[in-house]
Short mmCIF file of C-alpha atoms in Angstrom, two decimals:
data_model
loop_
_atom_site.label_atom_id
_atom_site.label_comp_id
_atom_site.label_asym_id
_atom_site.label_seq_id
_atom_site.Cartn_x
_atom_site.Cartn_y
_atom_site.Cartn_z
CA MET A 17 -24.30 -54.76 -43.32
CA ARG A 18 -26.74 -54.98 -46.15
CA THR A 19 -29.93 -56.94 -45.93
CA GLU A 20 -32.21 -57.66 -48.88
CA MET A 21 -35.94 -58.48 -48.29
CA ARG A 22 -38.55 -59.51 -50.87
CA LEU A 23 -42.26 -59.53 -49.98
CA THR A 24 -44.34 -61.61 -52.47
CA GLY A 25 -48.00 -62.56 -52.80
CA SER A 26 -50.89 -61.21 -54.91
CA GLY A 27 -51.88 -57.76 -55.70
CA GLY A 28 -54.12 -56.18 -53.06
CA GLN A 29 -52.35 -57.91 -50.05
CA GLY A 30 -50.66 -54.63 -49.16
CA LEU A 31 -47.07 -55.74 -49.74
CA ILE A 32 -46.07 -52.47 -51.31
CA LEU A 33 -47.22 -50.69 -48.19
CA ALA A 34 -45.43 -53.33 -45.95
CA GLY A 35 -42.21 -52.53 -47.92
CA ILE A 36 -42.60 -48.89 -47.44
CA ILE A 37 -43.13 -49.33 -43.66
CA PHE A 38 -40.09 -51.47 -43.37
CA ALA A 39 -38.04 -48.83 -45.32
CA GLU A 40 -39.26 -45.98 -43.25
CA ALA A 41 -38.69 -47.99 -39.92
CA ALA A 42 -35.11 -48.57 -41.09
CA LEU A 43 -34.72 -44.87 -41.63
CA LEU A 44 -36.04 -44.16 -38.14
CA ASP A 45 -33.38 -46.63 -36.77
CA GLY A 46 -30.65 -44.53 -38.48
CA ASN A 47 -30.13 -46.89 -41.38
CA ASN A 48 -30.39 -46.19 -45.12
CA SER A 49 -33.06 -48.01 -47.17
CA LEU A 50 -34.50 -48.44 -50.53
CA GLN A 51 -37.94 -49.76 -51.35
CA SER A 52 -39.02 -50.67 -54.84
CA GLN A 53 -41.42 -52.66 -56.85
CA SER A 54 -41.28 -53.45 -60.56
CA TYR A 55 -44.11 -54.03 -62.91
CA GLY A 56 -43.80 -56.02 -66.00
CA PRO A 57 -44.49 -59.38 -67.46
CA GLU A 58 -44.12 -60.96 -63.95
CA ALA A 59 -46.83 -58.70 -62.44
CA ARG A 60 -49.08 -59.60 -65.35
CA GLY A 61 -48.77 -63.31 -64.16
CA GLY A 62 -50.59 -62.54 -60.91
CA ALA A 63 -47.67 -62.52 -58.55
CA SER A 64 -46.79 -59.24 -56.78
CA LYS A 65 -43.43 -58.41 -55.25
CA ALA A 66 -42.20 -55.52 -53.20
CA GLU A 67 -38.50 -55.16 -52.28
CA VAL A 68 -36.54 -53.51 -49.45
CA ILE A 69 -32.87 -53.01 -48.98
CA ILE A 70 -31.54 -51.93 -45.60
CA SER A 71 -27.98 -50.94 -45.01
CA LYS A 72 -25.80 -49.10 -42.62
CA GLU A 73 -23.96 -47.77 -45.63
CA GLU A 74 -25.09 -45.83 -48.70
CA ILE A 75 -26.93 -48.20 -51.07
CA ASP A 76 -25.11 -48.09 -54.27
CA PHE A 77 -26.55 -50.99 -56.05
CA PRO A 78 -30.26 -50.74 -55.87
CA LYS A 79 -31.30 -54.13 -56.96
CA VAL A 80 -32.29 -57.10 -54.82
CA GLU A 81 -30.53 -60.22 -56.19
CA MET A 82 -30.51 -62.87 -53.47
CA PRO A 83 -33.01 -61.95 -50.69
CA ASP A 84 -31.86 -62.69 -47.14
CA VAL A 85 -35.55 -62.52 -46.07
CA LEU A 86 -38.29 -63.76 -48.34
CA LEU A 87 -42.01 -63.73 -47.61
CA SER A 88 -44.57 -65.54 -49.73
CA LEU A 89 -48.17 -65.24 -48.93
CA THR A 90 -49.53 -67.26 -51.97
CA GLN A 91 -48.67 -70.48 -53.70
CA VAL A 92 -48.16 -68.75 -56.99
CA ALA A 93 -45.73 -66.19 -55.47
CA CYS A 94 -43.80 -68.88 -53.64
CA ASP A 95 -43.51 -71.17 -56.64
CA LYS A 96 -42.14 -68.18 -58.67
CA TYR A 97 -39.74 -66.70 -56.07
CA SER A 98 -38.65 -69.22 -53.50
CA ALA A 99 -35.68 -70.46 -55.46
CA GLU A 100 -34.05 -67.08 -55.28
CA ILE A 101 -32.92 -66.75 -51.70
CA ALA A 102 -29.57 -66.53 -49.95
CA ASP A 103 -28.06 -69.85 -48.66
CA ASP A 104 -28.44 -68.61 -45.08
CA GLY A 105 -31.81 -66.89 -45.89
CA ILE A 106 -35.07 -66.78 -43.93
CA LEU A 107 -38.13 -68.06 -45.88
CA ILE A 108 -41.55 -67.18 -44.42
CA VAL A 109 -44.57 -68.66 -46.13
CA ASP A 110 -48.23 -68.51 -45.26
CA GLU A 111 -49.44 -72.02 -43.87
CA THR A 112 -51.66 -72.37 -46.98
CA VAL A 113 -48.54 -72.64 -49.13
CA ASP A 114 -47.05 -75.99 -50.02
CA LEU A 115 -43.31 -76.16 -50.31
CA ASN A 116 -40.89 -78.23 -52.18
CA ASP A 117 -37.27 -78.04 -52.98
CA VAL A 118 -36.24 -75.52 -50.37
CA LYS A 119 -32.34 -75.43 -49.85
CA GLU A 120 -31.53 -77.14 -46.47
CA SER A 121 -29.50 -74.28 -45.42
CA VAL A 122 -32.58 -71.92 -45.44
CA THR A 123 -34.45 -71.28 -42.27
CA LEU A 124 -38.13 -71.93 -42.87
CA TYR A 125 -41.19 -70.68 -41.17
CA ARG A 126 -44.73 -71.79 -42.27
CA VAL A 127 -47.19 -69.53 -40.38
CA PRO A 128 -50.91 -68.79 -40.33
CA ILE A 129 -50.58 -65.14 -41.40
CA LEU A 130 -53.81 -64.95 -43.52
CA LYS A 131 -55.84 -66.96 -41.08
CA THR A 132 -54.64 -64.84 -38.10
CA ALA A 133 -55.75 -61.66 -39.94
CA SER A 134 -59.08 -62.94 -41.10
CA GLU A 135 -60.08 -65.07 -38.03
CA VAL A 136 -58.18 -63.67 -35.02
CA ILE A 137 -58.36 -59.95 -36.01
CA GLY A 138 -61.34 -60.34 -38.27
CA LYS A 139 -60.04 -58.27 -41.21
CA SER A 140 -58.10 -60.07 -43.99
CA ILE A 141 -56.77 -56.72 -45.09
CA VAL A 142 -54.35 -56.52 -42.11
CA ALA A 143 -52.46 -59.64 -43.24
CA ASN A 144 -49.62 -57.46 -44.37
CA ILE A 145 -49.38 -55.98 -40.74
CA VAL A 146 -49.44 -59.31 -39.12
CA ALA A 147 -46.56 -60.30 -41.56
CA ILE A 148 -44.62 -57.19 -40.57
CA GLY A 149 -44.90 -58.15 -36.87
CA PHE A 150 -43.77 -61.59 -37.54
CA ILE A 151 -40.76 -60.59 -39.66
CA THR A 152 -39.82 -57.86 -37.15
CA GLU A 153 -39.91 -60.30 -34.20
CA ILE A 154 -38.01 -63.09 -36.04
CA THR A 155 -35.34 -61.12 -37.74
CA GLY A 156 -34.82 -58.00 -35.63
CA LEU A 157 -34.14 -56.16 -38.90
CA VAL A 158 -35.91 -53.06 -37.66
CA SER A 159 -36.80 -52.06 -34.11
CA LYS A 160 -40.29 -52.50 -32.79
CA GLN A 161 -40.44 -48.84 -31.76
CA SER A 162 -39.56 -47.75 -35.32
CA VAL A 163 -41.91 -50.21 -37.00
CA GLU A 164 -44.77 -48.95 -34.91
CA LYS A 165 -43.97 -45.28 -35.74
CA ALA A 166 -43.79 -46.17 -39.39
CA ILE A 167 -46.99 -48.05 -39.42
CA LEU A 168 -48.90 -45.06 -37.72
CA ASN A 169 -47.40 -42.66 -40.40
CA ARG A 170 -48.83 -44.87 -43.16
CA ILE A 171 -52.24 -46.12 -42.17
CA PRO A 172 -55.55 -44.39 -42.52
CA LYS A 173 -56.69 -42.54 -39.50
CA GLY A 174 -59.19 -44.44 -37.27
CA THR A 175 -57.49 -47.73 -38.00
CA GLU A 176 -54.67 -47.39 -35.37
CA ALA A 177 -56.17 -49.96 -32.81
CA LEU A 178 -56.85 -52.54 -35.55
CA ASN A 179 -53.31 -52.35 -36.93
CA LYS A 180 -51.90 -52.39 -33.48
CA ARG A 181 -53.65 -55.72 -32.76
CA ALA A 182 -52.48 -57.08 -36.01
CA LEU A 183 -48.94 -56.15 -35.30
CA GLU A 184 -49.02 -57.75 -31.87
CA GLN A 185 -50.51 -60.96 -33.33
CA GLY A 186 -47.59 -61.08 -35.72
CA TYR A 187 -45.17 -60.60 -32.89
CA GLN A 188 -46.80 -63.42 -30.89
CA LEU A 189 -46.89 -65.83 -33.86
CA ALA A 190 -42.91 -65.33 -33.87
CA VAL A 191 -42.57 -65.62 -30.21
CA ALA A 192 -44.37 -68.90 -30.14
CA LEU A 193 -41.91 -70.33 -32.85
CA LYS A 194 -38.71 -69.06 -31.39
CA MET B 18 -37.67 -45.99 -75.01
CA ARG B 19 -36.84 -45.41 -71.34
CA THR B 20 -38.25 -42.39 -69.38
CA GLU B 21 -37.06 -41.58 -65.91
CA MET B 22 -39.34 -39.55 -63.67
CA ARG B 23 -38.47 -38.01 -60.14
CA LEU B 24 -41.30 -36.70 -57.93
CA THR B 25 -39.97 -34.48 -55.23
CA GLY B 26 -41.58 -32.44 -52.38
CA SER B 27 -42.06 -32.97 -48.61
CA GLY B 28 -43.12 -36.17 -46.76
CA GLY B 29 -46.87 -36.36 -46.61
CA GLN B 30 -47.55 -34.93 -50.05
CA GLY B 31 -48.36 -38.36 -51.35
CA LEU B 32 -45.53 -38.53 -53.89
CA ILE B 33 -44.86 -42.19 -53.20
CA LEU B 34 -48.52 -42.98 -54.05
CA ALA B 35 -48.23 -40.79 -57.18
CA GLY B 36 -45.14 -42.82 -58.25
CA ILE B 37 -47.00 -46.10 -57.60
CA ILE B 38 -49.95 -44.84 -59.66
CA PHE B 39 -47.77 -43.87 -62.62
CA ALA B 40 -45.93 -47.28 -62.50
CA GLU B 41 -49.17 -49.12 -62.28
CA ALA B 42 -50.60 -47.06 -65.25
CA ALA B 43 -47.62 -47.84 -67.37
CA LEU B 44 -48.06 -51.49 -66.79
CA LEU B 45 -51.74 -51.17 -67.89
CA ASP B 46 -50.41 -49.52 -71.00
CA GLY B 47 -48.36 -52.59 -71.76
CA ASN B 48 -44.95 -51.11 -70.63
CA ASN B 49 -42.54 -52.15 -67.91
CA SER B 50 -42.02 -49.93 -65.04
CA LEU B 51 -40.23 -49.65 -61.69
CA GLN B 52 -41.10 -47.47 -58.74
CA SER B 53 -38.77 -46.87 -55.90
CA GLN B 54 -37.95 -44.47 -53.04
CA SER B 55 -34.85 -44.27 -51.04
CA TYR B 56 -34.51 -43.22 -47.39
CA GLY B 57 -31.35 -41.96 -46.04
CA PRO B 58 -29.53 -38.80 -45.10
CA GLU B 59 -31.38 -36.97 -47.97
CA ALA B 60 -34.76 -37.98 -46.54
CA ARG B 61 -33.76 -36.73 -42.95
CA GLY B 62 -33.20 -33.31 -44.65
CA GLY B 63 -36.98 -32.83 -45.18
CA ALA B 64 -37.07 -33.50 -48.95
CA SER B 65 -38.94 -36.56 -50.14
CA LYS B 66 -38.44 -38.14 -53.50
CA ALA B 67 -40.16 -40.97 -55.44
CA GLU B 68 -38.88 -42.32 -58.69
CA VAL B 69 -40.45 -44.05 -61.66
CA ILE B 70 -38.87 -45.67 -64.71
CA ILE B 71 -40.99 -46.60 -67.57
CA SER B 72 -39.67 -48.54 -70.55
CA LYS B 73 -40.92 -50.69 -73.43
CA GLU B 74 -38.07 -52.99 -72.74
CA GLU B 75 -37.02 -54.88 -69.65
CA ILE B 76 -35.51 -52.46 -67.04
CA ASP B 77 -31.97 -53.61 -66.34
CA PHE B 78 -30.51 -50.68 -64.61
CA PRO B 79 -33.01 -49.75 -61.87
CA LYS B 80 -31.60 -46.45 -60.88
CA VAL B 81 -32.83 -42.92 -62.00
CA GLU B 82 -29.76 -40.82 -62.98
CA MET B 83 -31.01 -37.88 -65.03
CA PRO B 84 -34.72 -37.67 -64.84
CA ASP B 85 -36.57 -36.72 -68.04
CA VAL B 86 -39.43 -35.38 -65.95
CA LEU B 87 -38.96 -33.81 -62.64
CA LEU B 88 -41.65 -32.59 -60.34
CA SER B 89 -40.90 -30.31 -57.37
CA LEU B 90 -43.59 -29.33 -54.97
CA THR B 91 -41.48 -27.37 -52.50
CA GLN B 92 -38.59 -24.98 -52.52
CA VAL B 93 -36.32 -27.33 -50.51
CA ALA B 94 -36.97 -30.17 -52.82
CA CYS B 95 -36.48 -28.05 -55.95
CA ASP B 96 -33.19 -26.60 -54.57
CA LYS B 97 -31.93 -30.02 -53.87
CA TYR B 98 -33.00 -31.83 -57.08
CA SER B 99 -33.44 -29.39 -59.94
CA ALA B 100 -29.85 -29.53 -61.10
CA GLU B 101 -30.20 -33.09 -61.88
CA ILE B 102 -32.31 -33.21 -65.04
CA ALA B 103 -31.81 -34.41 -68.59
CA ASP B 104 -30.85 -31.55 -71.03
CA ASP B 105 -34.17 -31.99 -72.87
CA GLY B 106 -36.01 -32.68 -69.59
CA ILE B 107 -39.34 -31.27 -68.37
CA LEU B 108 -39.21 -29.46 -65.01
CA ILE B 109 -42.53 -28.79 -63.28
CA VAL B 110 -42.57 -26.83 -60.10
CA ASP B 111 -45.33 -25.49 -57.93
CA GLU B 112 -45.96 -21.76 -58.40
CA THR B 113 -44.71 -21.15 -54.81
CA VAL B 114 -41.31 -22.32 -55.80
CA ASP B 115 -38.67 -19.78 -56.89
CA LEU B 116 -36.21 -20.94 -59.57
CA ASN B 117 -32.71 -20.01 -60.47
CA ASP B 118 -30.12 -21.60 -62.68
CA VAL B 119 -32.35 -23.75 -64.85
CA LYS B 120 -30.57 -25.07 -67.95
CA GLU B 121 -32.13 -23.20 -71.01
CA SER B 122 -32.70 -26.38 -72.74
CA VAL B 123 -35.17 -27.67 -70.14
CA THR B 124 -38.88 -27.12 -70.67
CA LEU B 125 -40.20 -25.45 -67.58
CA TYR B 126 -43.81 -25.33 -66.14
CA ARG B 127 -44.64 -23.25 -62.99
CA VAL B 128 -48.05 -24.37 -61.96
CA PRO B 129 -50.52 -23.68 -59.13
CA ILE B 130 -50.71 -27.35 -58.14
CA LEU B 131 -51.01 -26.84 -54.26
CA LYS B 132 -53.40 -23.94 -54.56
CA THR B 133 -55.65 -25.83 -57.04
CA ALA B 134 -55.90 -28.77 -54.61
CA SER B 135 -56.52 -26.64 -51.44
CA GLU B 136 -58.68 -23.86 -53.01
CA VAL B 137 -60.39 -25.33 -56.20
CA ILE B 138 -60.86 -28.87 -54.85
CA GLY B 139 -60.85 -27.81 -51.25
CA LYS B 140 -58.56 -30.67 -50.09
CA SER B 141 -54.82 -30.07 -50.12
CA ILE B 142 -54.30 -33.85 -49.75
CA VAL B 143 -55.16 -34.34 -53.47
CA ALA B 144 -52.18 -32.22 -54.62
CA ASN B 145 -50.51 -35.40 -55.69
CA ILE B 146 -53.49 -36.31 -57.95
CA VAL B 147 -53.56 -32.84 -59.47
CA ALA B 148 -49.85 -33.19 -60.23
CA ILE B 149 -50.56 -36.59 -61.85
CA GLY B 150 -53.17 -35.01 -64.10
CA PHE B 151 -50.88 -32.32 -65.10
CA ILE B 152 -47.92 -34.58 -65.87
CA THR B 153 -50.13 -37.07 -67.79
CA GLU B 154 -51.50 -34.29 -69.95
CA ILE B 155 -48.26 -32.47 -70.67
CA THR B 156 -46.09 -35.63 -71.16
CA GLY B 157 -48.38 -38.29 -72.48
CA LEU B 158 -46.19 -40.70 -70.74
CA VAL B 159 -49.08 -42.87 -69.64
CA SER B 160 -52.66 -42.96 -71.10
CA LYS B 161 -55.45 -41.15 -69.40
CA GLN B 162 -57.49 -44.38 -69.39
CA SER B 163 -54.73 -46.25 -67.52
CA VAL B 164 -53.97 -43.43 -65.08
CA GLU B 165 -57.60 -43.35 -64.10
CA LYS B 166 -57.75 -47.06 -63.51
CA ALA B 167 -54.51 -47.00 -61.55
CA ILE B 168 -55.77 -44.15 -59.32
CA LEU B 169 -59.04 -46.06 -58.63
CA ASN B 170 -56.98 -49.16 -57.66
CA ARG B 171 -54.96 -47.18 -55.04
CA ILE B 172 -57.29 -44.59 -53.44
CA PRO B 173 -59.59 -45.24 -50.37
CA LYS B 174 -63.17 -46.22 -51.16
CA GLY B 175 -65.52 -43.23 -51.02
CA THR B 176 -62.93 -40.82 -52.45
CA GLU B 177 -63.43 -41.59 -56.14
CA ALA B 178 -65.28 -38.35 -56.96
CA LEU B 179 -62.91 -36.15 -55.11
CA ASN B 180 -59.87 -37.79 -56.93
CA LYS B 181 -61.63 -37.62 -60.28
CA ARG B 182 -62.09 -33.81 -59.87
CA ALA B 183 -58.49 -33.40 -58.77
CA LEU B 184 -57.17 -35.30 -61.91
CA GLU B 185 -59.48 -33.24 -64.13
CA GLN B 186 -58.14 -29.99 -62.66
CA GLY B 187 -54.64 -31.28 -63.30
CA TYR B 188 -55.52 -32.00 -66.89
CA GLN B 189 -57.01 -28.52 -67.25
CA LEU B 190 -54.06 -26.82 -65.81
CA ALA B 191 -51.90 -28.46 -68.56
CA VAL B 192 -54.47 -27.76 -71.37
CA ALA B 193 -54.36 -24.12 -70.46
CA LEU B 194 -50.53 -23.94 -70.75
CA LYS B 195 -50.16 -26.05 -73.99
#
């Protein structure tokens, strides 16, 4: 009934925007959602995190404690955050990230998100949209229709085709692994 | 030690971005901050809100309860949110908003934020930056140096001069009222 997602990486990877897009897509699906990011000693350490809570019910407790879905696009972020994940959680890391000590009960995906953005699409700035496509296809947490609308609401005009391609590539990375 | 801010208006007025800018400026000032927005039945009603908590200490309770600073850019948002404000709070509304039943202890500013953006700057899209300038000058909650850095980190390249002018106009609206 309540799903917690944490999106981690470095500043400038567009993870706050990714969180806002997931939260707006959840609203379009008829759910409640909360998106947040905190800034403090952690942020000063170079790792950035954005969080989303999606629920059918009103969200009383607005804090992510044990994410059901955790994305880490960088080694620093993964080292810092990967221990905090639900036992049956889904951990998605970029293929450039080395892992150790992941709970056996966690479902793990190691995916070329950054490379797909920079080499297949040709714009590393859309790595966040590739990640949104991957997470959407793997988890079904938001509908594709809603995530596409939410993306269009939030990206600069003139970048629609680019972002659509990035999203499709994210879907395809997931389809290939399912 | 802890200040709660709620930025309200309609979707598309850039209030989430304004919240992110305040939170990042607070971090640059050496404070902790949390920025969030919730989506639910309220958001479906046409009023948008973004929230920021700024604190010297770690932020344990991540929910805004009684904002110390409340901005309302639209009538709908003001009608919905203006009752929830700290007794010694600061309420800032656009001059197009009619007020009734504001606690006497609240400090009230009715300011031409939307008109300044659309007529003085010539771009209604920078109303959020005018508002940031006004709030920064009136409250001193974040430093000007940090807010300027945070804005530059978050706006599209090529819009620096436009946003700088909007921020300056916001400062000046506040100076004129102090």
